[in-house]
PDB file of C-alpha atoms in Angstrom:
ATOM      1  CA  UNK U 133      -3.518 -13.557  -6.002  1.00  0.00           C
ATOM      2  CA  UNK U 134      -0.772 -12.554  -4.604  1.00  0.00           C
ATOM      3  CA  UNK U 135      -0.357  -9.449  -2.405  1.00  0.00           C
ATOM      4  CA  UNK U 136       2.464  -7.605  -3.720  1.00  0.00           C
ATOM      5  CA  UNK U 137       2.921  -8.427  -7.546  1.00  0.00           C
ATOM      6  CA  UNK U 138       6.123  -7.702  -9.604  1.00  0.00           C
ATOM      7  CA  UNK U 139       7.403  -8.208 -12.885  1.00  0.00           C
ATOM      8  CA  UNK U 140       8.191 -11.539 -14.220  1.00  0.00           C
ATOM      9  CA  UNK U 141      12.248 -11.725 -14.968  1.00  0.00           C
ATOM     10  CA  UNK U 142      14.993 -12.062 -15.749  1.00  0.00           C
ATOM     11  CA  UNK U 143      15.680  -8.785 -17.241  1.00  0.00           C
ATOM     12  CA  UNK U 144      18.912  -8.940 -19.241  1.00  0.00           C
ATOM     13  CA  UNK U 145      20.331  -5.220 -19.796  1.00  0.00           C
ATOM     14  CA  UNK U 146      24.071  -4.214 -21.175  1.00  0.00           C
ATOM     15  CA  UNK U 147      25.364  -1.816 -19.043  1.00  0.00           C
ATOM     16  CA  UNK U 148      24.586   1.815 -19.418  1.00  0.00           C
ATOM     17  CA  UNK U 149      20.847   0.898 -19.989  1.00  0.00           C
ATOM     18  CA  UNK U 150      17.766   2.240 -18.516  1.00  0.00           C
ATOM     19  CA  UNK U 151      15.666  -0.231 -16.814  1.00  0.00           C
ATOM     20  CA  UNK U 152      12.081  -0.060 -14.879  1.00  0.00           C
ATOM     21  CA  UNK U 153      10.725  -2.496 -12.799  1.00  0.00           C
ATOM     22  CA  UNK U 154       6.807  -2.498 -11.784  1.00  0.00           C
ATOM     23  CA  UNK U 155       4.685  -3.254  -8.869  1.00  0.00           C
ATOM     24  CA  UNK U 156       1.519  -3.407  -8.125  1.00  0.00           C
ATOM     25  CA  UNK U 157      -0.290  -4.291  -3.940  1.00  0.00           C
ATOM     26  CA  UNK U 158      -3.446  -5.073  -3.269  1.00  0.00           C
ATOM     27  CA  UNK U 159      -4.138  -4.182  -0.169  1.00  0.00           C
ATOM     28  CA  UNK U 160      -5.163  -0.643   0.155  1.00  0.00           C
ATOM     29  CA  UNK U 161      -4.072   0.087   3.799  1.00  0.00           C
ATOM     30  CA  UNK U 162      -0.413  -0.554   3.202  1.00  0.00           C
ATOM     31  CA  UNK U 163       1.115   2.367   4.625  1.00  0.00           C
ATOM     32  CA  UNK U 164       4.962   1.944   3.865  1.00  0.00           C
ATOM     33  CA  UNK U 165       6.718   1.209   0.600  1.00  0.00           C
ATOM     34  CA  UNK U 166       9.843  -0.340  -0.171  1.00  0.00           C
ATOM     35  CA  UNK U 167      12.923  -1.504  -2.781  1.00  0.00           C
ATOM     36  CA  UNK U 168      14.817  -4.204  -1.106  1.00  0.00           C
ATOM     37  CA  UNK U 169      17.819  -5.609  -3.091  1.00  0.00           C
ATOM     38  CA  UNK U 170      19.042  -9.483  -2.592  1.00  0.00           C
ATOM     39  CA  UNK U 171      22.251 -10.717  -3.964  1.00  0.00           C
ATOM     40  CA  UNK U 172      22.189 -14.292  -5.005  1.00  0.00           C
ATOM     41  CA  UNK U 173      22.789 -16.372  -1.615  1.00  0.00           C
ATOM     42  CA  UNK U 174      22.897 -13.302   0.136  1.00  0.00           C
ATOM     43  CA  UNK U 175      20.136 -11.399   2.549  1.00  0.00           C
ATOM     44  CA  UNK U 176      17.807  -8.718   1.375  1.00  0.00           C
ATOM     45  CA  UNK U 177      18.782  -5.214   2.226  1.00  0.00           C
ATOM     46  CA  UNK U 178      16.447  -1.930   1.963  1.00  0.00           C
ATOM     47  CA  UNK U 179      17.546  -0.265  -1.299  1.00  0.00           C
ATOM     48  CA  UNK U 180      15.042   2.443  -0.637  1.00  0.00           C
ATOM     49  CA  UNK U 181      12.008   4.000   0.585  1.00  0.00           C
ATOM     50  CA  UNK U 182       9.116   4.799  -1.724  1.00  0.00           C
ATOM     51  CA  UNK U 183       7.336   8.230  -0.866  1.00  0.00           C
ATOM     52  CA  UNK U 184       4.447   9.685  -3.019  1.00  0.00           C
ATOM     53  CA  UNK U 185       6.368  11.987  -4.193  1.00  0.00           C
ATOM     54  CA  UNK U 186       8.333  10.445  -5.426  1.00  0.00           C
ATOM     55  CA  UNK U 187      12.504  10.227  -4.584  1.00  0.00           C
ATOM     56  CA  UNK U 188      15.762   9.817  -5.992  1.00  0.00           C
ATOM     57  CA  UNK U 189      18.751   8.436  -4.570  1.00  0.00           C
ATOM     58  CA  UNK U 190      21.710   8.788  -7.375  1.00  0.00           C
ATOM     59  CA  UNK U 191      20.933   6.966 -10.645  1.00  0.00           C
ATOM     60  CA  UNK U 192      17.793   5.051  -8.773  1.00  0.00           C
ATOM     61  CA  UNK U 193      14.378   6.677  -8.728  1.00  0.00           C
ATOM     62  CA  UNK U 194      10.891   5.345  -6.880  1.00  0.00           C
ATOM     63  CA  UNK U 195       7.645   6.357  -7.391  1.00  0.00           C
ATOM     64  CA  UNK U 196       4.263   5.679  -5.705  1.00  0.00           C
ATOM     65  CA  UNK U 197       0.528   6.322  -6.657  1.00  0.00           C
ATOM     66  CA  UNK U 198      -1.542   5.487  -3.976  1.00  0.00           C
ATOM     67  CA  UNK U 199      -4.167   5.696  -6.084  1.00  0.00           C
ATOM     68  CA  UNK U 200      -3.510   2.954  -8.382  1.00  0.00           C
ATOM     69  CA  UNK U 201      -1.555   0.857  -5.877  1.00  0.00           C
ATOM     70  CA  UNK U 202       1.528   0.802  -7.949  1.00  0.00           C
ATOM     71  CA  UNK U 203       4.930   1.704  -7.525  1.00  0.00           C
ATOM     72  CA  UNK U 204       8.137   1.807  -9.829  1.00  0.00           C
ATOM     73  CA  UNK U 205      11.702   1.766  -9.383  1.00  0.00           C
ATOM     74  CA  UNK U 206      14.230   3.064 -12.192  1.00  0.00           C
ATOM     75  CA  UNK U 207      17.558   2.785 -12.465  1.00  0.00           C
ATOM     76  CA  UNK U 208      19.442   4.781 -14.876  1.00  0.00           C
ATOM     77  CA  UNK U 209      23.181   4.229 -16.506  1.00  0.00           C
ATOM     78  CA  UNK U 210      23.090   0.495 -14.959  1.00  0.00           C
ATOM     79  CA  UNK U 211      26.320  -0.748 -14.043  1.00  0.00           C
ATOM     80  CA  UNK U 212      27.518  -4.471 -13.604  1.00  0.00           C
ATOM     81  CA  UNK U 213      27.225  -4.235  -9.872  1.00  0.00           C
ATOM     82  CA  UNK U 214      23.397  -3.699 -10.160  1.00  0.00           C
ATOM     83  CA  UNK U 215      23.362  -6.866 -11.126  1.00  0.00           C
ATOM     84  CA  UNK U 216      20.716  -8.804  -8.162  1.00  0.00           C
ATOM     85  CA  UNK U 217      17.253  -9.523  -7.499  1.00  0.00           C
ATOM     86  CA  UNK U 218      14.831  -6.563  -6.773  1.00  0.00           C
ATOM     87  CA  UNK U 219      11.820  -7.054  -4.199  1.00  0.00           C
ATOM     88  CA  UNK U 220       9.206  -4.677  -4.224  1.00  0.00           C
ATOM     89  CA  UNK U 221       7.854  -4.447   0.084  1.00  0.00           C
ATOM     90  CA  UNK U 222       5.022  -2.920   1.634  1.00  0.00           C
ATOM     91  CA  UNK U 223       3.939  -2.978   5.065  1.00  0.00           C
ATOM     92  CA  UNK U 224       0.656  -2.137   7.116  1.00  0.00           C
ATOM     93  CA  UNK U 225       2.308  -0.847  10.689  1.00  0.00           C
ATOM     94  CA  UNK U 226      -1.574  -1.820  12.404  1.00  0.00           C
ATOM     95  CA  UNK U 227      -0.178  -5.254  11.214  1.00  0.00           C
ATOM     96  CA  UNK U 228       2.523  -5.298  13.231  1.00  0.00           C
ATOM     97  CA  UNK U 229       4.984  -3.575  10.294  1.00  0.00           C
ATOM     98  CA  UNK U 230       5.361  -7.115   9.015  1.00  0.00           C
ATOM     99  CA  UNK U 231       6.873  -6.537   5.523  1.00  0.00           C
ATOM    100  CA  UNK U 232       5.292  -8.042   2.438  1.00  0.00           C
ATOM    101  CA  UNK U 233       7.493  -9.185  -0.535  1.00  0.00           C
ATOM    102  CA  UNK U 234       7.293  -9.745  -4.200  1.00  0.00           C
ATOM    103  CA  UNK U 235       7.961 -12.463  -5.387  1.00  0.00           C
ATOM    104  CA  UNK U 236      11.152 -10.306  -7.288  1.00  0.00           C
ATOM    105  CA  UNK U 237      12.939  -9.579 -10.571  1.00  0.00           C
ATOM    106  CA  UNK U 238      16.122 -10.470 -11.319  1.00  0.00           C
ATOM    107  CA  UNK U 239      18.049  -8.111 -13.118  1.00  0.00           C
ATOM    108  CA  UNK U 240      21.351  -9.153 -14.813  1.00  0.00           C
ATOM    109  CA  UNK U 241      23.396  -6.591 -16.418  1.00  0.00           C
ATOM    110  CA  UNK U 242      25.961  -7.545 -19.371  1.00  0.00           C
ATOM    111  CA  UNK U 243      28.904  -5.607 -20.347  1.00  0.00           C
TER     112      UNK U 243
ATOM    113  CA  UNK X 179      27.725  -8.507  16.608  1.00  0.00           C
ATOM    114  CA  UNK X 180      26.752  -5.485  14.805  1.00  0.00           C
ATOM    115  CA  UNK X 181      24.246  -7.049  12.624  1.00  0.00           C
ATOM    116  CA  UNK X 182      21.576 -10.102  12.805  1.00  0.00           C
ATOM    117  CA  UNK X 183      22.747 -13.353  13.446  1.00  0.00           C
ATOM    118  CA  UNK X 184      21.738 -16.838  12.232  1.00  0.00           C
ATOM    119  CA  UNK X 185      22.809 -20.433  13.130  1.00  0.00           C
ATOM    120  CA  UNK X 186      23.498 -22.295  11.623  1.00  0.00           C
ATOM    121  CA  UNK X 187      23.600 -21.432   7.970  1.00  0.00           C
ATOM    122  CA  UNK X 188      23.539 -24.695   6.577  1.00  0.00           C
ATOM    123  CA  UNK X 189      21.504 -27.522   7.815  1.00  0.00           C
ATOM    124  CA  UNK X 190      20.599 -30.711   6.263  1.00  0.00           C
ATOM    125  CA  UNK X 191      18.123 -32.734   8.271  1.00  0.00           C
ATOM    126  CA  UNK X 192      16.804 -36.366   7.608  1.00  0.00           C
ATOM    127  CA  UNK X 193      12.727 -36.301   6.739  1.00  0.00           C
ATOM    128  CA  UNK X 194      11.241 -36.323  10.055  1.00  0.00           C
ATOM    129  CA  UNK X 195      13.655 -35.113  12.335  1.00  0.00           C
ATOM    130  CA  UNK X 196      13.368 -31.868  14.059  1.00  0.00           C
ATOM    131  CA  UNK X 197      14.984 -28.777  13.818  1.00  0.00           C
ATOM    132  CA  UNK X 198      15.742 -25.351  15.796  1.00  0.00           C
ATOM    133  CA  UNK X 199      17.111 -22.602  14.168  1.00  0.00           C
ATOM    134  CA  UNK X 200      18.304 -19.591  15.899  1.00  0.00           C
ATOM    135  CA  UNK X 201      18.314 -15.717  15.197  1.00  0.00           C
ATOM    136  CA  UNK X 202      20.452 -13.505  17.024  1.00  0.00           C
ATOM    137  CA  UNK X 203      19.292  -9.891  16.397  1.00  0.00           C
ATOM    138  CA  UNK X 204      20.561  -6.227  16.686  1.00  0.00           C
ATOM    139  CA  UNK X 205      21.068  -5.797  20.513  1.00  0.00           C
ATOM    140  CA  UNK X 206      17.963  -3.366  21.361  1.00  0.00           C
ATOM    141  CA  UNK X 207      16.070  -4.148  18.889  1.00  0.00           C
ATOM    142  CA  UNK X 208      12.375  -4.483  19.764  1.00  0.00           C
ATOM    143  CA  UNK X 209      10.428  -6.423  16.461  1.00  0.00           C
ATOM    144  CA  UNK X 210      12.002  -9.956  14.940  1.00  0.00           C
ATOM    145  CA  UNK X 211      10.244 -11.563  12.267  1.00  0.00           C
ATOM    146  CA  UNK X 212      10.780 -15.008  10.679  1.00  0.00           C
ATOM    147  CA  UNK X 213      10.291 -15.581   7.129  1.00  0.00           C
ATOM    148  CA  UNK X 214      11.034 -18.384   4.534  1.00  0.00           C
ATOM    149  CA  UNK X 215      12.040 -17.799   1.300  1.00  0.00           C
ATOM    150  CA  UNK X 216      11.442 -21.062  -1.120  1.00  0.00           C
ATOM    151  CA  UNK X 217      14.058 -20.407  -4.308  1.00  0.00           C
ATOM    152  CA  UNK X 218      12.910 -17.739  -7.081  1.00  0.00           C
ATOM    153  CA  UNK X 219      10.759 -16.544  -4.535  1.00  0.00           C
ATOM    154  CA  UNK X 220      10.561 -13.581  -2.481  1.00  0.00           C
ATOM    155  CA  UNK X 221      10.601 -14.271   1.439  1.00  0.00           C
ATOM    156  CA  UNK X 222       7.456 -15.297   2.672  1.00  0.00           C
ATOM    157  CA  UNK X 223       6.346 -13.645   6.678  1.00  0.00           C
ATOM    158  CA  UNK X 224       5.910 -16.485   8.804  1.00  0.00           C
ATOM    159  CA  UNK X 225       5.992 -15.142  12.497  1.00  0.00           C
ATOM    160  CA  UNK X 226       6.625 -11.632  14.277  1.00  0.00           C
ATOM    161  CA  UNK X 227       7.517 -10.529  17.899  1.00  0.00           C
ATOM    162  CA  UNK X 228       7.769  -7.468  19.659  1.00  0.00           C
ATOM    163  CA  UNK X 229       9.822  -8.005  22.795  1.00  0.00           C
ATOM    164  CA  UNK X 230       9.193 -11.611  24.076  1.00  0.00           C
ATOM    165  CA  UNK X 231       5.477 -11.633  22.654  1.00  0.00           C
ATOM    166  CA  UNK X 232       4.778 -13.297  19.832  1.00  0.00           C
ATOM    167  CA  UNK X 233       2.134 -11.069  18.123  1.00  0.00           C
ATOM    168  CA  UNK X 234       1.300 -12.602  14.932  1.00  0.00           C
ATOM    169  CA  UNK X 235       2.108 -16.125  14.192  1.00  0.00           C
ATOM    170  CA  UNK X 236      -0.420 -16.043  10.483  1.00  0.00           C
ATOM    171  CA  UNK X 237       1.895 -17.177   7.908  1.00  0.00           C
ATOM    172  CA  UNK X 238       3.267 -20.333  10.105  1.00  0.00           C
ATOM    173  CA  UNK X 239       2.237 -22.906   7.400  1.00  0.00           C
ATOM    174  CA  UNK X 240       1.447 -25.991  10.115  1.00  0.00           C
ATOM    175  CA  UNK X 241       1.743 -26.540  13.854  1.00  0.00           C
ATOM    176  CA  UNK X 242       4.855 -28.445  12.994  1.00  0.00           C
ATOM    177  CA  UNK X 243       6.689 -24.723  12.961  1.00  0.00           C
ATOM    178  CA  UNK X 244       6.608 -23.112  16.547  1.00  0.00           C
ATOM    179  CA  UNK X 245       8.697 -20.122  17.425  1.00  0.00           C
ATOM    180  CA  UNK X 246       9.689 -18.001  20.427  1.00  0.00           C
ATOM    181  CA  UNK X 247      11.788 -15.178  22.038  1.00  0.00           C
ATOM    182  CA  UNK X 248      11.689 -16.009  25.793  1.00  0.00           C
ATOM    183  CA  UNK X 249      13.475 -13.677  27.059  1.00  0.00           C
ATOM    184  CA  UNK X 250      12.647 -10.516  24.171  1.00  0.00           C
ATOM    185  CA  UNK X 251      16.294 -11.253  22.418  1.00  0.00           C
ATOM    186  CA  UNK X 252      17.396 -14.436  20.908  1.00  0.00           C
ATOM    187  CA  UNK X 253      14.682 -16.141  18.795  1.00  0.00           C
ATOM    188  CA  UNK X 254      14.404 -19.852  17.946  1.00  0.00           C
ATOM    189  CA  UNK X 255      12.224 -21.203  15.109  1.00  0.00           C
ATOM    190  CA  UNK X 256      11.360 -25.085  15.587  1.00  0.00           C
ATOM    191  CA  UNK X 257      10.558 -27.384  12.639  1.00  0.00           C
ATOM    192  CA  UNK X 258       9.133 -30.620  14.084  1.00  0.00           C
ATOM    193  CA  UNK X 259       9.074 -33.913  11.792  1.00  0.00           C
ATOM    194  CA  UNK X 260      10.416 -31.879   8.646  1.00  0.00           C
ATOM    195  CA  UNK X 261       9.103 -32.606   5.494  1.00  0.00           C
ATOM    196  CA  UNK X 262      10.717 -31.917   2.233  1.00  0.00           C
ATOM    197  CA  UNK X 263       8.237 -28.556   1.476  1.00  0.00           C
ATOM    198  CA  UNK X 264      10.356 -27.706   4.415  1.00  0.00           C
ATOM    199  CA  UNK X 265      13.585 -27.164   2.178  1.00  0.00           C
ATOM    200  CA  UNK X 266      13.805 -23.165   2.083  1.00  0.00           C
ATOM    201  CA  UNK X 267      16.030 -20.694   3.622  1.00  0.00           C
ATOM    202  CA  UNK X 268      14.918 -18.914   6.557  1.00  0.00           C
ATOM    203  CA  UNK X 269      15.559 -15.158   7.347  1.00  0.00           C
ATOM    204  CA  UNK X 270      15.209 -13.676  10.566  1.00  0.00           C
ATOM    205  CA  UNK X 271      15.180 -10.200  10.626  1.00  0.00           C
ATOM    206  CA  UNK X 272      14.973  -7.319  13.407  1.00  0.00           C
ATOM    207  CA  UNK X 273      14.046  -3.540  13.910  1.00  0.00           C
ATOM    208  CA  UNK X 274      14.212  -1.040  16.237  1.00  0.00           C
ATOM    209  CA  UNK X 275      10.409  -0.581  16.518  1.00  0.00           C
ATOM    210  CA  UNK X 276       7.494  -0.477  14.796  1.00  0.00           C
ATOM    211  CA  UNK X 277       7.192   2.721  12.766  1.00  0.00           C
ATOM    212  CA  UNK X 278       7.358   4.520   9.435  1.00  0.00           C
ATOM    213  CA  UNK X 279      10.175   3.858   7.802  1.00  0.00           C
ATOM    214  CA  UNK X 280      12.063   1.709  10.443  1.00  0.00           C
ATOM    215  CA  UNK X 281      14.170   0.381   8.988  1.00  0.00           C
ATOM    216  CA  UNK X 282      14.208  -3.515   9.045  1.00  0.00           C
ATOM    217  CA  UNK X 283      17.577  -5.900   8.946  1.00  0.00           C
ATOM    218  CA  UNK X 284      18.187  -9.314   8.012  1.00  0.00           C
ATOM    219  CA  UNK X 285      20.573 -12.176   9.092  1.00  0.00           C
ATOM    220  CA  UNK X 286      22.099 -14.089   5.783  1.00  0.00           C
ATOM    221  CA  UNK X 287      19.565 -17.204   7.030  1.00  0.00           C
ATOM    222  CA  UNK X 288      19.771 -20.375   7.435  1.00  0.00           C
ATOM    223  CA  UNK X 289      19.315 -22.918   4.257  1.00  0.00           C
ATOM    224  CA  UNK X 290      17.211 -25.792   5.211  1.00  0.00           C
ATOM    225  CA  UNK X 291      17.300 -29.088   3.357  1.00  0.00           C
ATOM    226  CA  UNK X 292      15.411 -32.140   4.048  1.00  0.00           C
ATOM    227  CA  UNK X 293      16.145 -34.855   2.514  1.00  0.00           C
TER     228      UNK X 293
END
């Protein structure tokens, strides 16, 4: 089993839509929580942190419960340009900070 | 440069030759990591340094992958007597330190294919 688990893709959305991805870690001393976005042929780049409390950054929201080891990531009003794969990262800073990835969901939005 | 830099971003290597890949990072910046990313995956850690020690070298799949920062900087990942389960890209990527919420940032890689 993996570490760091996401939803299986693609999701196909028209544009305007609502979509959530899920993720789920395993390892219960991960101590940092990400959303990295990769364009296809392109590098990953941190969308955004995850705190407990949740956060918001525009039309994209992340949550985290500890508890169950889970986070989400919503993005509301999707546009065209949302369009990538989404990676769901965690890391364990007495491990060095090393990020762990997902394995990723592709999201493709349609006009 | 003012972000991570990889070289070269394309290389096709005969089965059994070697290869070095290099990863320029963020000048200052005191963690590199190494990963490989096989396609429709996510990437995969294989090494990390802080400064010129390598502190964790767990997710190097053989000893036919060796890596090292000599001098705490530039990083070179070595592939001896490739193999086709080499064929991946590989992302280096570099932060300022260890911490919450550093933020880490990655070089567009370097696509390996052995062929």
């Amino acid at each position: 089993r993996k570490e760091v688990e996401q939803d299986p893709g693609p999701f196909n959305v028209p544009e305007g839509a609502t979509v959530a991805f899920n993720c789920t870690y395993s390892n219960s001393a991960s101590q940092s929580f990400f959303w990295y976005r990769q364009d296809c042929r392109k590098e990953p780049k941190l969308l955004m942190s995850v705190y407990s409390s949740g956060n918001e950054d525009g039309r994209f929201t992340a949550q985290l419960n500890r508890a169950s080891q889970y986070i989400s990531l919503l993005i509301r009003d999707s546009k065209l340009s949302d369009s990538a794969t989404y990676l769901c990262v965690v890391t364990n800073y007495n491990q060095g900070g090393k990020l762990i990835f997902g394995q990723g969901t592709e999201l493709s939005v349609k006009p | 440069g003012a972000g991570v830099s990889q070289s070269p971003r394309y290389k096709v290597a005969k089965r059994g030759q070697d290869v070095a890949l290099r990863c320029d990072p963020i000048s200052g910046h005191v963690s590199l990591f190494w990963y490989q990313q096989a396609l429709g995956q996510g990437p995969e850690f294989l090494t990390y340094f802080q400064n010129e020690a390598q502190l964790d070298k767990s997710g190097l799949p053989s000893d036919r992958f060796f890596a090292e920062r000599p001098e705490g900087s530039v990083s070179t990942l070595k592939i001896q007597r490739t193999q086709q389960e080499d064929s991946a890209v590989y992302l280096c990527a570099s932060s300022l330190d260890v911490g919450m919420d550093t933020e880490a940032f990655f070089g567009q890689g370097t696509r390996l294919t052995v062929v």
